[in-house]
mmCIF file of C-alpha atoms in Angstrom:
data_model
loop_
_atom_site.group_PDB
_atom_site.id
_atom_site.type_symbol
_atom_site.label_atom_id
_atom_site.label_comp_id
_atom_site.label_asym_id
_atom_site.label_seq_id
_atom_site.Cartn_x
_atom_site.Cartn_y
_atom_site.Cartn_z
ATOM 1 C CA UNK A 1 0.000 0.000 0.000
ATOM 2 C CA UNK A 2 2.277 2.524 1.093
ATOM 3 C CA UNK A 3 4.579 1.617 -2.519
ATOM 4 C CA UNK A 4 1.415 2.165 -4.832
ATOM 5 C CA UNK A 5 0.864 5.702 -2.943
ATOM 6 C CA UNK A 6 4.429 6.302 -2.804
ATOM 7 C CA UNK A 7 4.100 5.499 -7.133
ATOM 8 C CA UNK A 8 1.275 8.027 -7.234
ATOM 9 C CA UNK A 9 2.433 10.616 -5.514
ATOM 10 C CA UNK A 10 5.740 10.762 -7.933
ATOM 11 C CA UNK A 11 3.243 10.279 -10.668
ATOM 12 C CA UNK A 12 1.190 13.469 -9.655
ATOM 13 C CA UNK A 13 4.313 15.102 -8.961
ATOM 14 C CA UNK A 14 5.629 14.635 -12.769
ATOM 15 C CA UNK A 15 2.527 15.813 -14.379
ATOM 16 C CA UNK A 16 2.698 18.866 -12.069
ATOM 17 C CA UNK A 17 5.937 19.510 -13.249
ATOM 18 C CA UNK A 18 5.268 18.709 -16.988
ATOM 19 C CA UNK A 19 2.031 21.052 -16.739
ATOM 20 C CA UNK A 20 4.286 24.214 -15.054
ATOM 21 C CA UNK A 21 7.185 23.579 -17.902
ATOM 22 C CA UNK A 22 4.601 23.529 -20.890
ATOM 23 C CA UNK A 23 4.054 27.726 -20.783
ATOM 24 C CA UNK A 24 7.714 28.202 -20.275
ATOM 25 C CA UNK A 25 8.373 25.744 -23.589
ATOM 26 C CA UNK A 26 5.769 27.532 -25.369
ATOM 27 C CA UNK A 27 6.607 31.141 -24.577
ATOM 28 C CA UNK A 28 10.427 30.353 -25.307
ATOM 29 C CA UNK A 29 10.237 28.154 -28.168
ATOM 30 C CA UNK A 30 9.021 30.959 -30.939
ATOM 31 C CA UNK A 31 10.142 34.195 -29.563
ATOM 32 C CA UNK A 32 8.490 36.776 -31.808
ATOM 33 C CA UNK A 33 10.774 38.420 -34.854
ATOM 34 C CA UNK A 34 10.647 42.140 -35.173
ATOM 35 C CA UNK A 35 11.811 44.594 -37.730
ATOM 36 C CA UNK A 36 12.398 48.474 -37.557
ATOM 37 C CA UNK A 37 10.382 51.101 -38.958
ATOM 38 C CA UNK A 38 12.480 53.776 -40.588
ATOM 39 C CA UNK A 39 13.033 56.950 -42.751
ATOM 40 C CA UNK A 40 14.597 56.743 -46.255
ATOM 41 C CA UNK A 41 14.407 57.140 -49.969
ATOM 42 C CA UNK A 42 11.269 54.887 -51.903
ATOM 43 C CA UNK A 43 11.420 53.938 -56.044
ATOM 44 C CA UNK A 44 8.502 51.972 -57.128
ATOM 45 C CA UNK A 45 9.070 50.342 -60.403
ATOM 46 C CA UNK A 46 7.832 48.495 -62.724
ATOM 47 C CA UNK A 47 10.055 45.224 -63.343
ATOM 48 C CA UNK A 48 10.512 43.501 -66.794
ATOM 49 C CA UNK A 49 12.640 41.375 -68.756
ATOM 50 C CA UNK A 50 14.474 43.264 -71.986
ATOM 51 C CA UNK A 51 15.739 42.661 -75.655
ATOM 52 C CA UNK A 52 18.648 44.096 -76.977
ATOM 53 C CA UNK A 53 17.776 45.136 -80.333
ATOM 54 C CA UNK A 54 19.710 46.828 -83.356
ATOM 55 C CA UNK A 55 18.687 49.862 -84.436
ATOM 56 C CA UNK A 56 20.242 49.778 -87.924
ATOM 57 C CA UNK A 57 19.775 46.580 -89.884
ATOM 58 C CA UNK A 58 19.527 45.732 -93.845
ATOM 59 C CA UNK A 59 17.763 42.541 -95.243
ATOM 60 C CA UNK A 60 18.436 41.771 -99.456
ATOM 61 C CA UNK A 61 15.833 40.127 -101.162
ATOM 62 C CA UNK A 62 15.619 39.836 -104.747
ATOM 63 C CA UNK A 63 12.413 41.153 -106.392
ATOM 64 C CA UNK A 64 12.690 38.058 -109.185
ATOM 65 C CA UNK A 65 14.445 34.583 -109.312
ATOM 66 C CA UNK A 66 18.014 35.137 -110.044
ATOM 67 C CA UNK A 67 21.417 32.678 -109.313
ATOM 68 C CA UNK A 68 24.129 34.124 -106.881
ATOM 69 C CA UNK A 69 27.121 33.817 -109.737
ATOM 70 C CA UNK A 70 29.625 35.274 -107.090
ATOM 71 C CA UNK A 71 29.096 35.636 -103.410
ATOM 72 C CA UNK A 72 31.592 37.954 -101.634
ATOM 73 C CA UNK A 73 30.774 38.015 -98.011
ATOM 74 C CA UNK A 74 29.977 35.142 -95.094
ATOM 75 C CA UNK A 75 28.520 34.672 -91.914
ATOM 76 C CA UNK A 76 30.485 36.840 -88.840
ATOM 77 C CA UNK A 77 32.340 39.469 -91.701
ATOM 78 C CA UNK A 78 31.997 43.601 -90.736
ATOM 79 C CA UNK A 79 31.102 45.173 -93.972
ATOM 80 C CA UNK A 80 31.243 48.646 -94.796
ATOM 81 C CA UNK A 81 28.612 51.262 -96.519
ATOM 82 C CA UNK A 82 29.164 50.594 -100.646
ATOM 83 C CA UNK A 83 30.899 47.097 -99.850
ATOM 84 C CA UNK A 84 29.737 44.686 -102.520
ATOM 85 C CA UNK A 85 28.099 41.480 -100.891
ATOM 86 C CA UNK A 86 26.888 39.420 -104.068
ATOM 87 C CA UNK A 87 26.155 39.306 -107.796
ATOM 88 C CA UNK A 88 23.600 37.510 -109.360
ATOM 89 C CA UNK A 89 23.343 35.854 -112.609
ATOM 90 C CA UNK A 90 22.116 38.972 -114.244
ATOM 91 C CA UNK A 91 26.156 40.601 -113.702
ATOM 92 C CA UNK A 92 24.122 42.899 -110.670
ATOM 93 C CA UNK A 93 26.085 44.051 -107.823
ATOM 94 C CA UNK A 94 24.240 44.038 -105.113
ATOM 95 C CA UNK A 95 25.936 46.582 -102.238
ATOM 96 C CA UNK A 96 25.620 47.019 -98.219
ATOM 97 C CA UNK A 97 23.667 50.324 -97.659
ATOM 98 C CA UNK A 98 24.785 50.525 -94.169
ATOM 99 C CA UNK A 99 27.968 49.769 -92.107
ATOM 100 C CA UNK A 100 28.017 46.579 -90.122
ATOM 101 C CA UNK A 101 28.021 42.748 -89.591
ATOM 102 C CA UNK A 102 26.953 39.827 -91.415
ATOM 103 C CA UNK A 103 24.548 37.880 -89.347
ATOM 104 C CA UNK A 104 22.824 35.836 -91.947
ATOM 105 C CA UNK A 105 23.554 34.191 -95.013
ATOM 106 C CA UNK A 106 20.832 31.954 -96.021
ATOM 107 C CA UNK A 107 21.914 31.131 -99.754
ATOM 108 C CA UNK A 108 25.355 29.550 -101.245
ATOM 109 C CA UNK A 109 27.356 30.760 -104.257
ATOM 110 C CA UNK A 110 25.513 28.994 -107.655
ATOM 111 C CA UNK A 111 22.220 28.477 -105.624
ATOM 112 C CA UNK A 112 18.594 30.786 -106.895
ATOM 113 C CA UNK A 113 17.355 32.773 -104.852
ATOM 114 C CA UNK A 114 13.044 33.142 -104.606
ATOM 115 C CA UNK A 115 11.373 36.336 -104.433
ATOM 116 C CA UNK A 116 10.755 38.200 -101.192
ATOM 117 C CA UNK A 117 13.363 35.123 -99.756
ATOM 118 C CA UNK A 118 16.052 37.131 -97.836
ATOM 119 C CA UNK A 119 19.136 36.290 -98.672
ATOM 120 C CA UNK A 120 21.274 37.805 -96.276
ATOM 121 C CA UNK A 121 20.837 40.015 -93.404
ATOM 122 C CA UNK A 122 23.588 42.791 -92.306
ATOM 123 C CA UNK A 123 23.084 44.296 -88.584
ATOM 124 C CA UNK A 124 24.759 47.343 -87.088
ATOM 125 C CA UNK A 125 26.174 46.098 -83.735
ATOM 126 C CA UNK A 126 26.412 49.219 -82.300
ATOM 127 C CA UNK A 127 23.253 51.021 -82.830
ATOM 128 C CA UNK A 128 21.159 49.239 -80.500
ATOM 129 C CA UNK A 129 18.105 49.727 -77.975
ATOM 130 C CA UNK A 130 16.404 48.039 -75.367
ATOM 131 C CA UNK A 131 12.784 46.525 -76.175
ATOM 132 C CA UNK A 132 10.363 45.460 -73.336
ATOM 133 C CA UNK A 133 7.049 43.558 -73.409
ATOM 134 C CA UNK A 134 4.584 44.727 -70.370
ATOM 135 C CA UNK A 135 0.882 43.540 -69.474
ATOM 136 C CA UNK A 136 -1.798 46.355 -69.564
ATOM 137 C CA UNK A 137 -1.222 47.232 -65.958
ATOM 138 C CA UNK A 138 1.995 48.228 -65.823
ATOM 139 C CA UNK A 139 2.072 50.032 -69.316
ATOM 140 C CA UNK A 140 -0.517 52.359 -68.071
ATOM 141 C CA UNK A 141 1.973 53.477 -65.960
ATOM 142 C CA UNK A 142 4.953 53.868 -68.248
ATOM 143 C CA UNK A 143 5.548 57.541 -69.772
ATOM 144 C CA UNK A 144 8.528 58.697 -72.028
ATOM 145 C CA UNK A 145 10.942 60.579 -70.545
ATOM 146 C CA UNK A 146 11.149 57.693 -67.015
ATOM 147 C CA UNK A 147 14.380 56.461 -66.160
ATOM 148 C CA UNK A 148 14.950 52.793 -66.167
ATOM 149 C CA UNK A 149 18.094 50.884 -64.617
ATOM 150 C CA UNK A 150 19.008 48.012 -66.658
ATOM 151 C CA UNK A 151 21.172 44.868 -65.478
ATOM 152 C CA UNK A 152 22.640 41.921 -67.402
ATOM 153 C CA UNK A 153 22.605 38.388 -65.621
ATOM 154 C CA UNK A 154 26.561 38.001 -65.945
ATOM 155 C CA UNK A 155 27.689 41.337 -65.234
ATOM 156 C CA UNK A 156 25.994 41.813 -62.058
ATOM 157 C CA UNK A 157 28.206 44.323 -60.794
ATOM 158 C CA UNK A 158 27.378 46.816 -63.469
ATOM 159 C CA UNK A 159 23.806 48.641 -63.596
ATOM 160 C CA UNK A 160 23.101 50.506 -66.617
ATOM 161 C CA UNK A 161 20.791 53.814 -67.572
ATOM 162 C CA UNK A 162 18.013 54.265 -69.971
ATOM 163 C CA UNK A 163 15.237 56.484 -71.605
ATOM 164 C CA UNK A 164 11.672 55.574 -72.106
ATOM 165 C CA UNK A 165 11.538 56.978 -75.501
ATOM 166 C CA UNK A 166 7.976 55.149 -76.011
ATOM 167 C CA UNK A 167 5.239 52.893 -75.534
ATOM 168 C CA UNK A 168 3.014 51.150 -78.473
ATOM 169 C CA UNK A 169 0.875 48.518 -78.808
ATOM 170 C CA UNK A 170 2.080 45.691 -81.409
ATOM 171 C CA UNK A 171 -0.125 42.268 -82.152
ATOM 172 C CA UNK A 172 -1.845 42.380 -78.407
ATOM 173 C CA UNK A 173 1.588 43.348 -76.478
ATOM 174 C CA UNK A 174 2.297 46.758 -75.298
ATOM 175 C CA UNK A 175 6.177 47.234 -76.350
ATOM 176 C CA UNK A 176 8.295 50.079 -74.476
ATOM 177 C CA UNK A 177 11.315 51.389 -76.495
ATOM 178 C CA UNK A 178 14.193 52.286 -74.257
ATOM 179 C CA UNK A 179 17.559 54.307 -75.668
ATOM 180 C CA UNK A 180 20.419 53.490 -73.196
ATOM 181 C CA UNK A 181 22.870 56.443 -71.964
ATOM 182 C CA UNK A 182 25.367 53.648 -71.609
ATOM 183 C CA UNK A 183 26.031 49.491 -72.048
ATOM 184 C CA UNK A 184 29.105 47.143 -71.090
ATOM 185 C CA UNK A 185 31.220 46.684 -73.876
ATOM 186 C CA UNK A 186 30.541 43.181 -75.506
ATOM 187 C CA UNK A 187 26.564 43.425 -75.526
ATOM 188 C CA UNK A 188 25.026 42.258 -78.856
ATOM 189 C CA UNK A 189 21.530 42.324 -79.966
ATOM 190 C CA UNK A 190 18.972 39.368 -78.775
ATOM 191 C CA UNK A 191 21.243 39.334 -75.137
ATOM 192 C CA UNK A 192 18.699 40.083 -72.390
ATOM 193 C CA UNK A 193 18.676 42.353 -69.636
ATOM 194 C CA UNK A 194 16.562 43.013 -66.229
ATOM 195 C CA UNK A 195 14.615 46.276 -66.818
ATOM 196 C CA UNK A 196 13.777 48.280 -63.775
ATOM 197 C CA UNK A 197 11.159 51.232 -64.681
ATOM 198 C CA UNK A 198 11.369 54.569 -62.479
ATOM 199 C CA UNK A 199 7.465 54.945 -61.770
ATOM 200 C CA UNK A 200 7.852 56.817 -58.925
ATOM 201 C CA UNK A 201 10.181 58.206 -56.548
ATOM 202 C CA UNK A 202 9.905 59.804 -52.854
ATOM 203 C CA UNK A 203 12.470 60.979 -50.456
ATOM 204 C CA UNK A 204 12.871 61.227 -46.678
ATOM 205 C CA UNK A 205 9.941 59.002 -45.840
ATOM 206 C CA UNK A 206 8.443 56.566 -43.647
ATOM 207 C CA UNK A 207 9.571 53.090 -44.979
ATOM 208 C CA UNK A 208 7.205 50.632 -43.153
ATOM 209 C CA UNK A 209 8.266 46.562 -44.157
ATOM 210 C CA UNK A 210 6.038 45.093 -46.384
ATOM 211 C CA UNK A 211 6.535 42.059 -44.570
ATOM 212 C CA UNK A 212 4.881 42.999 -41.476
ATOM 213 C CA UNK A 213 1.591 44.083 -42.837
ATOM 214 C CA UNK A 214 -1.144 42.232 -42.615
ATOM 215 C CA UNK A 215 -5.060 43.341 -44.297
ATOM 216 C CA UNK A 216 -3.823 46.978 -43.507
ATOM 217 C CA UNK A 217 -2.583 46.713 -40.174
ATOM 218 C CA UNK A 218 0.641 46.123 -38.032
ATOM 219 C CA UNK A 219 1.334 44.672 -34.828
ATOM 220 C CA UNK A 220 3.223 47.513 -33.460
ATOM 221 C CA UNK A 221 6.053 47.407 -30.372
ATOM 222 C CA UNK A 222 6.690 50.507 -28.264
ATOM 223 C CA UNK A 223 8.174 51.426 -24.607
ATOM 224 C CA UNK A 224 7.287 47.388 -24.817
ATOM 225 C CA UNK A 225 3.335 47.427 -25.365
ATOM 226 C CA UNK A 226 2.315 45.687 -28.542
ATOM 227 C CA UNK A 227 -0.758 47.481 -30.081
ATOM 228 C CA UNK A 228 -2.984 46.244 -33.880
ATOM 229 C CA UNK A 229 -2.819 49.638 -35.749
ATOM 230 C CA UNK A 230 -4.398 50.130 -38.678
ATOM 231 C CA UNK A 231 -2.072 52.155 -41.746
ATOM 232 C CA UNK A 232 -2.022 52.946 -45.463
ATOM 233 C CA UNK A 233 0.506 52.887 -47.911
ATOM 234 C CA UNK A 234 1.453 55.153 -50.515
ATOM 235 C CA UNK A 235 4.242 53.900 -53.140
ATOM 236 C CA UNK A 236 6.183 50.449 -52.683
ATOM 237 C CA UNK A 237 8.758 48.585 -53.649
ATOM 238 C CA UNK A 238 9.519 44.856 -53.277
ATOM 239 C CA UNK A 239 9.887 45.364 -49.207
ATOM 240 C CA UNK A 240 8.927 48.473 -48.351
ATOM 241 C CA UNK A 241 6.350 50.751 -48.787
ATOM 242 C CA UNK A 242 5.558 54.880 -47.929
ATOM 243 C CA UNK A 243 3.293 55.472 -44.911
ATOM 244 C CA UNK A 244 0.823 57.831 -45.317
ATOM 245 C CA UNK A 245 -1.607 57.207 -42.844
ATOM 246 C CA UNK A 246 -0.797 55.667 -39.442
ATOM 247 C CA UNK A 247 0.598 56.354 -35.777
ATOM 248 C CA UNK A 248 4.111 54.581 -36.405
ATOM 249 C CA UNK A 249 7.428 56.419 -35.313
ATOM 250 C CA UNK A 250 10.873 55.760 -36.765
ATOM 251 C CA UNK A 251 12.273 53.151 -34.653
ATOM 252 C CA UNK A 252 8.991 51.898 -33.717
ATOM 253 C CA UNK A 253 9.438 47.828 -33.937
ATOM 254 C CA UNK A 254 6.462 45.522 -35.890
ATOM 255 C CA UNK A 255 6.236 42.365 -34.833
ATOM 256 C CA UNK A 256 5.772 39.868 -37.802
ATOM 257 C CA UNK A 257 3.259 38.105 -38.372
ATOM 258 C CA UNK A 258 3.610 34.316 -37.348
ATOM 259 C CA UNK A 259 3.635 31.706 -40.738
#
């Protein structure tokens, strides 16, 4: 008798203990992760994937069937304004119109060329622009004259500038034309770039983090009392956006909200 209440009495003592550790393992196991308000500089953009496109480029056709009888140029060769490319089987010379490169040949020498068929294609390497496609949305809010910041995948060091020159629609797309102030040396036509448009821009601000807004509100820390408070947001970015309505302080922390 006096081993079973011996047994039960350690038994009541373990689940008292177990019951007074479970608050301290639940208040301790997730403390809660805070980040600062503060004041800085906002640029909402609109983001977008870019072509590299010449600006300059010649394609030959011929306007009957005629054989290339001599063939002057191939594939990769920089060709000058007045450089003869080809003559057909008529004793024609037919001559590049512009300066630059050779970047297709689709016909041999002694093969007949179709009408309308191009026959070669020279590009000017140098001449180039920056073409991006954007859904309705964000061309609505694309004007000439915005400043976009361009970056290419392997040169990640190096951000460029451009000019929105224009926006047009073209077969259901809405195409923005932008003329770069300056590009790493070595970038051709058809490489891609990360397009960044300037939308907006605001200075000295209130920069609350995106990530600790939830439906409009913020679980806000100060002289340590939490408190829900409600806030709007003016421009954003990718994580943070402009207060414009709100009682939040710079330094105030917000308490994120738990996954």
């Amino acid at each position: 008798m006096i081993a079973f209440l011996q047994k039960n009495r350690a038994l009541s003592i373990g689940i008292a203990i177990t019951l007074v550790g479970i608050p301290f393992f639940l208040i301790f196991r997730n403390p809660p992760v805070t980040v600062t308000v503060k004041r800085g500089d906002l640029v909402e953009a609109v983001y977008s994937l870019g072509v590299v496109k010449s600006d300059n480029s010649y394609v030959l056709k011929f306007g009957i069937s005629a054989g290339i009888s001599e063939l002057f140029v191939e594939e990769g060769n920089s060709v000058t304004v007045g450089q003869t490319l080809l003559t057909n089987d008529s004793g024609i010379n037919f001559k590049s119109p512009i300066d630059g490169t050779i970047t297709k040949l689709n016909l041999s020498k002694g093969e007949v060329a179709m009408p309308g068929i191009p026959v070669l294609e020279v590009t000017d390497l140098k001449k180039v622009y920056i073409q991006v496609s954007l859904d309705q949305e964000s061309a609505l809010r694309v004007k000439s004259g915005q400043i976009a910041n361009l970056s290419f995948e392997s040169l990640r060091g190096h951000t460029s500038k451009a000019i929105v020159k224009n926006i047009y629609p073209s077969q259901g797309q809405f195409l923005v034309r932008l003329d770069p102030e300056d590009l790493p040396q070595g970038i051709l036509p058809d490489m891609t770039a990360d397009v960044a448009i300037e939308i907006d821009k605001k200075s000295k601000v209130i920069l609350v983090p995106l990530s600790a807004v939830d439906k409009g509100k913020v679980l806000r820390l100060r002289s340590g009392k939490k408190q829900k408070t409600e806030i709007k947001l003016g421009i954003t970015n990718s994580e943070f956006g402009e207060l414009i309505f709100g009682d939040l302080l710079e330094s105030d922390a917000l308490i994120l909200p738990r996954k």
